[in-house]
Coordinates of C-alpha atoms in Angstrom, one line a residue:
M12 CA 250.1 215.8 182.2
A13 CA 252.5 212.8 182.1
I14 CA 255.2 212.6 179.1
L15 CA 257.0 209.2 178.4
S16 CA 260.0 209.7 176.0
V17 CA 261.4 206.5 174.3
G18 CA 264.3 207.4 171.9
A19 CA 263.1 210.0 169.4
E20 CA 259.4 209.5 170.2
T21 CA 257.4 211.2 172.9
I22 CA 254.1 209.3 173.8
S23 CA 251.2 211.1 175.8
L24 CA 249.7 208.6 178.3
D25 CA 246.4 210.6 178.6
G26 CA 245.9 210.7 174.9
G27 CA 245.9 206.9 174.9
R28 CA 243.4 206.7 177.4
K29 CA 241.1 209.1 175.7
A30 CA 241.3 207.0 172.5
R31 CA 240.3 203.9 174.2
G32 CA 237.6 205.7 175.9
N33 CA 236.2 206.9 172.7
L34 CA 236.2 203.4 171.2
T35 CA 234.5 201.9 174.2
K36 CA 231.6 204.7 173.9
A37 CA 231.2 203.8 170.2
R38 CA 230.9 200.1 170.8
I39 CA 228.3 200.9 173.4
R40 CA 226.3 203.2 171.3
V41 CA 226.4 200.2 168.5
V42 CA 225.1 197.8 171.1
V43 CA 222.2 200.2 172.2
A44 CA 221.3 200.7 168.7
A45 CA 221.4 197.2 167.9
L46 CA 219.2 196.5 171.0
F47 CA 216.9 199.3 170.1
I48 CA 216.2 197.7 166.8
V49 CA 215.6 194.3 168.2
F50 CA 213.2 195.7 170.8
A51 CA 211.6 197.7 168.2
V52 CA 211.0 194.7 166.2
V53 CA 209.8 192.6 168.8
G54 CA 207.5 195.6 170.2
G55 CA 206.0 195.8 166.7
R56 CA 205.2 192.4 166.5
L57 CA 203.5 192.3 169.9
I58 CA 201.6 195.3 169.0
Q59 CA 200.6 193.5 165.7
L60 CA 199.6 190.3 167.8
G61 CA 197.9 192.5 170.5
S62 CA 195.7 194.2 168.0
T63 CA 194.7 190.7 166.9
V64 CA 193.8 189.6 170.4
T65 CA 192.1 192.7 171.3
D66 CA 190.1 193.6 168.2
S67 CA 187.0 195.3 169.4
T68 CA 184.7 193.8 166.8
I69 CA 183.6 190.4 165.5
E70 CA 182.2 190.6 161.8
G71 CA 181.3 194.4 162.7
V72 CA 179.6 193.7 165.9
A73 CA 181.3 195.2 169.0
R74 CA 182.6 192.4 171.3
D75 CA 181.2 194.4 174.3
V76 CA 177.6 194.1 172.9
I77 CA 178.1 190.3 171.9
T78 CA 179.3 189.5 175.4
A79 CA 176.9 191.7 177.2
S80 CA 174.2 190.8 179.7
R81 CA 170.5 191.3 179.7
P82 CA 168.6 191.9 183.0
P83 CA 166.4 189.3 184.3
I84 CA 162.6 189.8 183.5
L85 CA 160.3 188.7 186.5
D86 CA 156.5 188.7 186.7
R87 CA 154.8 190.5 189.4
N88 CA 155.4 187.8 191.9
G89 CA 159.1 187.5 191.2
L90 CA 158.8 184.4 189.0
E91 CA 161.5 184.5 186.2
M92 CA 160.0 185.2 182.8
A93 CA 163.4 185.7 180.9
V94 CA 167.0 185.0 181.9
D95 CA 170.4 185.0 180.4
I96 CA 172.7 181.9 180.3
R97 CA 176.2 181.9 179.5
V98 CA 177.2 179.8 176.5
P99 CA 180.3 179.3 174.4
S100 CA 180.6 180.4 170.6
L101 CA 183.3 179.3 168.3
F102 CA 185.2 181.8 166.1
A103 CA 188.3 181.6 164.1
E104 CA 191.1 184.0 163.1
P105 CA 192.1 183.0 159.6
R106 CA 195.3 184.7 159.5
R107 CA 196.5 182.5 162.4
I108 CA 195.5 179.2 161.0
I109 CA 198.5 177.2 159.7
D110 CA 196.8 174.4 157.7
V111 CA 193.2 175.3 156.6
E112 CA 192.4 171.9 155.3
E113 CA 193.5 170.1 158.5
A114 CA 191.4 172.6 160.5
V115 CA 188.4 171.9 158.4
Q116 CA 188.5 168.1 158.5
K117 CA 189.2 168.3 162.4
L118 CA 186.4 170.7 163.1
R119 CA 183.8 168.7 161.0
T120 CA 184.7 165.6 163.2
V121 CA 182.9 167.4 166.1
L122 CA 180.4 169.5 164.2
P123 CA 179.5 167.4 161.1
D124 CA 176.5 169.6 160.3
L125 CA 179.0 172.5 159.1
D126 CA 179.1 172.6 155.3
E127 CA 182.8 171.6 154.2
D128 CA 183.1 174.2 151.5
W129 CA 181.6 177.0 153.6
L130 CA 183.8 176.2 156.4
R131 CA 186.9 176.2 154.1
K132 CA 186.2 179.6 152.7
R133 CA 185.4 180.9 156.2
L134 CA 188.9 179.7 157.4
T135 CA 190.7 181.1 154.5
G136 CA 192.0 184.6 154.4
D137 CA 193.7 187.3 156.6
K138 CA 190.6 188.2 158.6
G139 CA 190.9 188.8 162.2
F140 CA 187.8 187.2 163.3
V141 CA 184.9 185.3 161.8
W142 CA 182.1 183.2 163.4
V143 CA 182.2 179.5 163.0
K144 CA 179.3 178.3 165.1
R145 CA 177.4 180.1 167.9
E146 CA 175.7 178.9 171.1
L147 CA 177.4 175.8 171.7
T148 CA 177.2 173.4 174.7
P149 CA 180.3 173.1 177.0
A150 CA 180.7 169.5 176.0
I151 CA 181.2 170.4 172.5
E152 CA 183.5 173.3 173.5
E153 CA 185.8 170.7 175.3
K154 CA 186.0 168.5 172.3
I155 CA 187.0 171.5 170.1
F156 CA 189.6 172.4 172.7
Q157 CA 191.2 169.1 172.5
L158 CA 191.5 169.3 168.8
G159 CA 194.4 172.0 169.6
I160 CA 193.8 173.9 166.2
P161 CA 195.7 177.2 166.2
G162 CA 193.3 180.2 165.4
I163 CA 190.3 178.4 166.7
E164 CA 189.0 180.2 169.8
F165 CA 185.8 180.8 172.0
V166 CA 184.1 183.7 173.4
T167 CA 181.4 183.3 176.1
E168 CA 178.1 185.0 175.1
S169 CA 174.9 185.5 176.8
K170 CA 171.9 183.4 175.3
R171 CA 168.3 184.5 176.3
F172 CA 166.3 181.8 177.9
Y173 CA 162.5 182.1 178.4
P174 CA 161.3 179.5 181.1
S175 CA 157.6 179.8 180.1
G176 CA 158.3 179.1 176.5
K177 CA 155.4 180.3 174.2
E178 CA 153.1 181.6 176.9
A179 CA 154.2 185.1 177.2
S180 CA 156.0 185.3 173.8
H181 CA 154.0 188.5 172.5
I182 CA 154.7 190.3 175.9
L183 CA 158.4 189.3 176.0
G184 CA 159.1 189.5 172.3
A185 CA 162.6 188.0 171.4
V186 CA 166.2 188.6 170.9
N187 CA 168.5 188.2 167.8
I188 CA 171.6 186.0 168.0
D189 CA 173.5 189.0 169.3
N190 CA 171.2 188.9 172.2
Q191 CA 169.7 192.4 170.9
G192 CA 166.0 192.8 171.4
T193 CA 163.9 192.7 168.2
M194 CA 160.4 192.9 169.5
G195 CA 158.2 193.0 172.6
I196 CA 159.4 194.3 176.0
E197 CA 163.0 193.2 175.0
K198 CA 163.0 195.7 172.3
H199 CA 161.6 198.4 174.5
M200 CA 164.3 197.7 177.2
D201 CA 166.8 198.3 174.3
D202 CA 165.3 201.2 173.0
D203 CA 165.0 202.7 176.4
S204 CA 168.3 202.3 178.2
L205 CA 169.8 198.9 177.9
A206 CA 171.6 199.5 174.7
L207 CA 173.5 202.5 176.2
L208 CA 174.6 200.4 179.3
Q209 CA 175.9 197.7 176.8
S210 CA 177.6 200.2 174.4
V211 CA 179.6 201.5 177.5
G212 CA 180.5 198.1 178.7
L213 CA 178.5 198.2 182.0
A214 CA 176.2 195.3 181.2
R215 CA 179.2 192.9 180.1
G216 CA 179.2 190.0 182.6
A217 CA 177.5 192.1 185.2
D218 CA 174.4 191.3 187.3
L219 CA 171.9 193.8 186.1
A220 CA 169.0 194.8 188.2
P221 CA 165.9 192.5 187.4
V222 CA 162.9 194.1 185.5
S223 CA 159.5 193.5 187.2
L224 CA 156.6 193.4 185.0
S225 CA 153.0 193.6 185.7
V226 CA 152.0 190.3 184.5
D227 CA 150.8 187.4 186.7
L228 CA 152.2 184.2 185.1
R229 CA 149.6 182.3 186.8
V230 CA 147.0 184.3 185.2
Q231 CA 148.8 184.3 181.8
H232 CA 149.0 180.5 181.9
V233 CA 145.3 180.2 182.3
M234 CA 144.6 182.8 179.7
Y235 CA 147.1 181.0 177.3
E236 CA 145.6 177.6 178.0
Q237 CA 142.0 178.7 177.4
L238 CA 142.9 180.5 174.1
A239 CA 144.8 177.5 172.8
D240 CA 141.7 175.5 173.7
A241 CA 139.4 178.0 171.7
L242 CA 141.6 177.4 168.6
T243 CA 140.9 173.7 168.7
R244 CA 137.4 173.8 170.1
Y245 CA 136.0 176.4 167.8
K246 CA 138.3 175.7 164.9
A247 CA 139.2 179.5 164.8
I248 CA 142.1 180.8 162.9
A249 CA 143.2 183.1 165.7
A250 CA 142.4 183.9 169.3
A251 CA 143.6 186.6 171.8
G252 CA 142.9 188.1 175.0
V253 CA 144.1 190.9 177.6
M254 CA 143.3 191.6 181.2
L255 CA 144.0 194.9 183.1
D256 CA 143.8 196.0 186.6
V257 CA 141.2 198.8 186.3
R258 CA 142.7 200.9 189.1
T259 CA 146.3 200.8 188.0
G260 CA 146.3 200.0 184.4
E261 CA 148.7 197.2 184.8
V262 CA 148.5 194.4 182.3
V263 CA 147.7 191.1 184.3
A264 CA 147.8 188.9 181.1
L265 CA 148.2 189.2 177.4
A266 CA 148.3 186.7 174.8
S267 CA 147.7 186.3 171.1
L268 CA 147.7 182.9 169.1
P269 CA 148.9 181.9 166.8
D270 CA 152.3 182.6 168.2
F271 CA 156.1 181.8 168.3
D272 CA 158.7 180.1 170.5
P273 CA 161.0 182.8 171.7
N274 CA 163.6 179.9 172.6
N275 CA 163.6 178.9 169.1
P276 CA 163.3 181.9 166.6
S277 CA 163.4 179.2 163.6
T278 CA 159.7 178.4 164.6
L279 CA 158.4 181.8 163.8
F280 CA 157.1 180.7 160.4
Q281 CA 156.1 177.2 161.2
D282 CA 152.8 175.8 161.7
Y283 CA 150.9 175.5 165.1
N284 CA 147.9 173.4 165.2
G285 CA 147.4 173.7 161.4
V286 CA 147.6 177.5 161.6
K287 CA 150.8 179.6 160.6
N288 CA 152.8 181.1 163.3
D289 CA 153.7 184.7 163.1
R290 CA 154.8 187.6 165.4
F291 CA 151.4 189.5 165.0
N292 CA 150.2 190.4 168.2
R293 CA 146.3 190.9 167.7
I294 CA 145.9 192.8 171.1
T295 CA 148.0 195.7 170.3
S296 CA 148.9 195.7 166.5
G297 CA 145.5 194.2 165.2
I298 CA 142.7 196.8 164.5
Y299 CA 139.2 195.4 164.0
E300 CA 135.5 196.3 163.8
L301 CA 134.7 195.2 167.4
G302 CA 131.0 195.0 166.8
S303 CA 128.5 195.3 169.7
T304 CA 131.1 195.7 172.2
F305 CA 131.1 199.3 171.1
K306 CA 127.6 199.8 172.2
T307 CA 129.2 200.0 175.8
I308 CA 130.8 203.3 174.4
T309 CA 127.8 204.7 173.0
M310 CA 125.9 204.1 176.1
A311 CA 128.6 205.7 178.3
G312 CA 128.9 208.7 175.9
A313 CA 125.1 209.2 175.8
L314 CA 124.4 208.7 179.6
D315 CA 127.3 211.0 180.4
S316 CA 126.0 213.6 178.3
G317 CA 122.7 214.0 180.2
K318 CA 120.9 213.9 177.0
V319 CA 119.9 210.5 177.5
K320 CA 118.8 208.8 180.9
I321 CA 118.8 205.3 181.8
T322 CA 114.9 205.5 182.4
D323 CA 114.5 206.6 178.7
Q324 CA 112.8 204.3 176.2
F325 CA 113.4 204.3 172.3
D326 CA 111.3 203.0 169.5
A327 CA 112.7 200.0 168.0
R328 CA 109.7 198.7 166.0
F329 CA 111.1 199.5 162.7
G330 CA 114.7 199.4 161.1
V331 CA 116.4 202.8 160.7
R332 CA 116.6 203.7 157.0
F333 CA 119.5 205.5 155.2
G334 CA 118.7 206.0 151.5
R335 CA 118.1 202.6 150.0
F336 CA 119.7 200.9 153.0
T337 CA 117.8 199.8 156.3
I338 CA 119.7 198.7 159.5
D339 CA 117.6 196.3 161.5
D340 CA 118.3 194.0 164.6
F341 CA 119.7 190.6 164.5
H342 CA 117.1 189.3 166.9
G343 CA 114.7 192.1 167.0
K344 CA 111.9 192.6 169.6
H345 CA 110.4 195.2 167.3
R346 CA 109.0 197.3 170.1
V347 CA 109.6 200.1 172.3
L348 CA 112.7 199.4 174.4
S349 CA 114.1 200.9 177.6
V350 CA 117.8 201.9 177.6
P351 CA 118.6 198.6 179.6
E352 CA 116.7 196.5 177.1
V353 CA 118.5 198.3 174.2
Y354 CA 121.7 197.1 176.0
K355 CA 120.7 193.5 177.0
Y356 CA 118.9 192.7 173.6
S357 CA 121.9 194.3 171.7
S358 CA 119.4 196.4 169.6
N359 CA 121.2 198.2 166.7
I360 CA 118.0 200.3 166.2
G361 CA 117.7 201.4 169.7
T362 CA 121.6 202.0 169.9
I363 CA 121.4 204.3 166.7
K364 CA 118.7 206.3 168.1
I365 CA 120.5 206.9 171.8
M366 CA 123.3 207.9 169.5
Q367 CA 121.2 210.3 167.4
T368 CA 119.9 211.7 170.6
L369 CA 123.4 212.4 171.8
G370 CA 124.4 213.9 168.2
K371 CA 126.8 212.4 165.7
D372 CA 129.4 215.3 166.5
D373 CA 129.2 214.9 170.1
F374 CA 129.5 211.1 169.6
R375 CA 132.5 211.6 167.5
A376 CA 134.1 214.0 170.2
F377 CA 133.5 211.3 172.8
I378 CA 135.4 208.7 171.1
A379 CA 138.3 211.1 170.8
K380 CA 137.9 211.9 174.5
I381 CA 138.4 208.1 175.5
G382 CA 141.5 208.1 173.0
M383 CA 139.8 205.6 170.4
D384 CA 141.3 207.6 167.4
Q385 CA 144.9 207.6 168.7
P386 CA 147.3 204.7 169.3
V387 CA 147.3 203.6 172.9
P388 CA 150.3 204.7 174.8
F389 CA 151.9 201.6 175.7
E390 CA 155.4 200.3 176.1
L391 CA 155.2 197.3 173.5
P392 CA 156.6 198.6 170.1
E393 CA 154.0 196.6 168.0
M394 CA 151.4 199.1 167.9
R395 CA 149.2 200.3 165.1
K396 CA 147.1 203.6 164.7
P397 CA 143.1 203.0 164.7
K398 CA 141.0 203.7 161.7
V399 CA 138.3 206.3 162.7
P400 CA 136.7 208.9 160.2
A401 CA 137.9 212.3 161.4
K402 CA 134.1 213.4 160.8
F403 CA 131.1 211.3 161.0
S404 CA 128.3 211.4 158.5
E405 CA 124.9 210.3 159.5
I406 CA 125.3 206.7 158.2
V407 CA 128.9 206.5 159.6
A408 CA 127.9 207.6 162.9
A409 CA 124.9 205.1 162.8
T410 CA 127.0 202.1 162.1
S411 CA 130.0 203.3 164.3
S412 CA 127.5 203.4 167.3
F413 CA 127.4 199.5 167.2
G414 CA 131.0 198.8 166.1
H415 CA 131.0 198.9 162.4
G416 CA 132.7 201.3 159.9
L417 CA 135.6 202.0 162.4
S418 CA 138.4 199.8 163.5
V419 CA 140.4 200.0 166.7
S420 CA 142.5 197.5 168.7
P421 CA 141.3 195.1 171.6
L422 CA 143.5 197.1 173.7
H423 CA 141.6 200.1 173.2
M424 CA 138.4 198.6 174.2
A425 CA 140.1 197.0 177.3
R426 CA 141.2 200.6 178.4
A427 CA 137.9 202.1 177.8
V428 CA 136.0 199.4 179.7
A429 CA 138.5 199.6 182.6
A430 CA 137.8 203.4 182.9
F431 CA 134.2 202.8 182.6
V432 CA 133.9 200.6 185.6
N433 CA 136.7 202.4 187.7
D434 CA 134.2 205.5 188.5
G435 CA 135.0 207.0 185.0
Y436 CA 138.9 207.4 185.5
M437 CA 140.9 206.3 182.6
V438 CA 144.8 205.3 183.2
P439 CA 147.3 204.5 180.7
P440 CA 148.0 200.6 180.4
T441 CA 151.4 199.6 181.3
I442 CA 153.3 196.3 181.2
Y443 CA 155.4 197.3 184.2
K444 CA 154.5 197.3 187.7
R445 CA 152.7 200.4 189.2
S446 CA 151.1 201.2 192.3
E447 CA 147.6 202.6 192.9
E448 CA 149.3 205.6 194.2
E449 CA 151.2 206.0 191.2
A450 CA 148.4 205.5 188.9
R451 CA 146.1 208.1 190.6
K452 CA 148.6 210.7 189.4
L453 CA 147.6 209.6 185.8
Y454 CA 144.0 209.3 186.2
E455 CA 142.0 211.2 183.6
P456 CA 138.0 211.5 184.2
V457 CA 136.2 210.4 181.0
I458 CA 132.8 210.0 182.4
S459 CA 131.2 210.7 185.9
P460 CA 131.0 208.3 188.9
E461 CA 127.1 208.1 188.2
T462 CA 127.5 207.1 184.8
S463 CA 130.1 204.4 185.7
A464 CA 127.6 203.0 188.2
E465 CA 125.0 202.9 185.2
I466 CA 127.5 201.0 183.0
R467 CA 128.3 198.7 185.6
Y468 CA 124.6 197.9 186.1
L469 CA 124.2 197.5 182.3
M470 CA 127.2 195.2 182.1
R471 CA 126.0 192.9 185.0
L472 CA 122.4 193.1 183.6
N473 CA 123.6 191.7 180.2
A474 CA 125.7 188.8 181.9
L475 CA 122.4 187.7 183.7
E476 CA 119.8 188.3 181.2
G477 CA 121.2 189.2 177.8
S478 CA 124.1 187.8 175.5
G479 CA 126.5 186.9 178.2
T480 CA 124.5 184.2 180.0
R481 CA 126.6 181.6 178.9
M482 CA 129.7 183.4 180.3
N483 CA 128.0 184.0 183.5
K484 CA 127.0 180.4 184.0
L485 CA 130.8 179.4 183.5
A486 CA 132.0 182.1 185.9
D487 CA 129.3 181.6 188.5
G488 CA 129.7 183.5 191.5
Y489 CA 132.3 186.1 190.5
R490 CA 129.9 189.0 189.4
V491 CA 131.1 189.3 185.9
G492 CA 129.5 191.6 183.5
G493 CA 130.1 192.4 179.8
K494 CA 129.1 192.7 176.4
T495 CA 129.3 190.5 173.2
G496 CA 130.4 191.6 169.7
T497 CA 129.9 189.8 166.6
A498 CA 131.4 191.5 163.5
E499 CA 131.0 190.2 160.2
K500 CA 134.5 190.3 158.3
V501 CA 135.0 192.0 155.1
V502 CA 135.9 189.7 152.3
G503 CA 136.8 191.5 149.2
K504 CA 134.7 194.7 149.2
V505 CA 131.6 193.2 151.0
Y506 CA 130.9 191.8 154.4
S507 CA 130.6 188.0 154.8
S508 CA 128.1 186.4 156.9
D509 CA 130.2 183.2 157.0
K510 CA 133.2 184.7 158.6
V511 CA 132.9 186.6 161.7
F512 CA 135.3 188.3 164.3
N513 CA 133.9 187.8 167.8
V514 CA 134.8 189.8 170.9
F515 CA 133.6 189.7 174.7
A516 CA 134.6 192.9 176.7
S517 CA 134.0 192.3 180.5
A518 CA 134.9 193.4 183.8
F519 CA 134.8 191.6 187.3
P520 CA 133.6 191.7 190.0
L521 CA 131.2 194.4 189.4
D522 CA 130.1 195.0 192.8
N523 CA 133.8 196.3 193.4
P524 CA 135.4 196.4 190.1
R525 CA 139.1 195.4 189.9
Y526 CA 139.8 193.8 186.5
A527 CA 138.6 194.3 182.9
M528 CA 139.2 191.8 179.9
V529 CA 138.8 191.4 176.4
I530 CA 138.7 188.1 174.6
V531 CA 138.5 187.7 170.7
V532 CA 138.1 184.8 168.8
D533 CA 138.5 184.9 164.9
E534 CA 136.4 183.1 162.4
P535 CA 135.2 180.4 164.7
E536 CA 132.8 177.5 163.9
A537 CA 130.0 176.1 166.0
E538 CA 131.3 173.7 168.5
N539 CA 128.3 171.5 167.9
A540 CA 124.9 171.2 166.2
Q541 CA 123.3 172.9 169.2
S542 CA 125.7 175.9 169.4
G543 CA 126.0 178.7 167.3
T544 CA 129.1 181.2 166.0
T545 CA 128.1 184.5 167.7
A546 CA 130.4 185.8 170.4
G547 CA 128.3 184.4 173.3
W548 CA 129.2 180.9 172.3
N549 CA 132.9 181.4 172.1
A550 CA 134.5 184.6 173.3
G551 CA 131.8 184.7 176.0
E552 CA 132.5 181.1 177.0
V553 CA 136.3 181.5 177.0
T554 CA 135.9 184.7 179.2
G555 CA 133.8 182.6 181.7
R556 CA 136.3 180.0 181.8
I557 CA 139.1 182.2 182.4
V558 CA 137.4 184.1 185.2
Q559 CA 136.3 180.7 187.0
R560 CA 140.0 179.8 187.4
V561 CA 141.7 183.0 188.0
A562 CA 139.4 184.9 190.3
P563 CA 140.4 182.6 193.3
M564 CA 144.2 183.2 192.3
L565 CA 143.4 187.0 192.4
G566 CA 141.7 186.8 196.0
I567 CA 138.0 187.3 194.8
A568 CA 135.6 185.4 196.8
P569 CA 132.4 183.9 195.2
D570 CA 129.0 184.8 195.8
F571 CA 126.6 182.0 194.5
S572 CA 123.3 184.1 195.0
D573 CA 123.6 184.9 191.1
M574 CA 121.1 187.6 191.5
L575 CA 121.6 191.2 190.5
D576 CA 123.1 192.9 193.4
Q577 CA 120.7 195.9 194.4
N578 CA 123.7 198.1 195.0
L579 CA 124.3 197.9 191.4
V580 CA 120.8 198.9 190.2
P581 CA 120.5 202.7 189.7
S582 CA 118.2 204.3 192.1
Q583 CA 116.0 205.5 189.2
L584 CA 115.2 201.9 188.3
R585 CA 114.7 200.6 191.9

């Protein structure tokens, strides 16, 4: 230890060094503490600013959802039915806006449609995010950028675009402004799996695998065009149609008019050809009395039971009486009719007696067997349960045999007709692509192949000699068969003879069945003085026009012999 003596004082050199070291350490600690405080303040501010930038919601909607993509939807041939386009949307961060009044005036120079008071309220306050205007063009985005307003920003959203416009609106449905499905197959995709992908961020800005539907846009276009023509030609209030592949259950086309434009949701409640637009899908959501098309079901059940043979005859000379009511034929022959004659002349009397031979309870059981009393299993969410009495009284069974007193959807009828001509095998309909191999695993036999052959014969016979002749003339060569149905609509509590709901249920080509179709025309008027309002004049003609145009697209070669193919005639009748 070093000691220095100066006069009477003795100073320790080591002690001085220690004092100076302690002072230095104290100063360092003060500087560190000060720096810590400064960094804490800066960090806190950064955190505050960071939370503003990375807020996970905009007005309660997750940003991941807002910026999420939806997969392209394609038809069966790869044509685009729905695609995403990326669009800029304008939002504000009010707590960052320095001069609200200046921001309002500048924004209205580019967006003059914005209400000034609404915008001022929108930009005032301490909120993190508020929408100002969504789905803008890039040109508008650039102009707003040039304004240089602090707190005004853009987010890139996905906007759904439907290239075919209205033509497939009831198939595709629509999305809301947040690009979330609200109806149709768009909603089904969300309910199925897409919403999960969006919620975890996997659908944000990603190229999702396309979804392929069973729809053929070529056929869809023809059906839509002919239904639109029916609204004008027959002054009908509505028209709809569906076509199924009988072997796979695939929906090839489905349309319902009046309709809506999915690209412009604001048109949902505007007029279209003088008729109010709506979202109502008459094929899946509509349940109706389908009139004499139901006679095909009665025939199928009775023939398949073995209690009725196609060679049988029934007395149709007099109406069938129930209490004080008598059921007669519209254009009665009033004679004994064979089973084929009952069908081609659409005899209510003969059909009732065929049903009575089957038995009302067995008839009701057959209706359940083909699923007429339950909703059709189908992907579109717009479905409705049919109205079929749980038990049939004698009078209810009688009227039901020719399509009155019970209400089902056109899709129910299309599925049944498809099964009746497909050797009796019913397959659930689908809007997605399905191979024949996949479909066969779902086959459910509802009638025998022998009964199926008899139904094909009856349907073709009706096209050549019965109520389907006008349809057959228009679809000449394509071996179409089917059944008309003209049902009086209930107005108040009574049936009206002035307002009818018309149906044509068909299949083609019946020598090798591939497609089933149901066309409906609601409240048609006669086209001219020489025409009528029953189904053969409208729903039948629409069917013929569609088949004539789409059969070549579907690879069906014409045969202009226009005679009943003897291979269709049951051996008992040859």
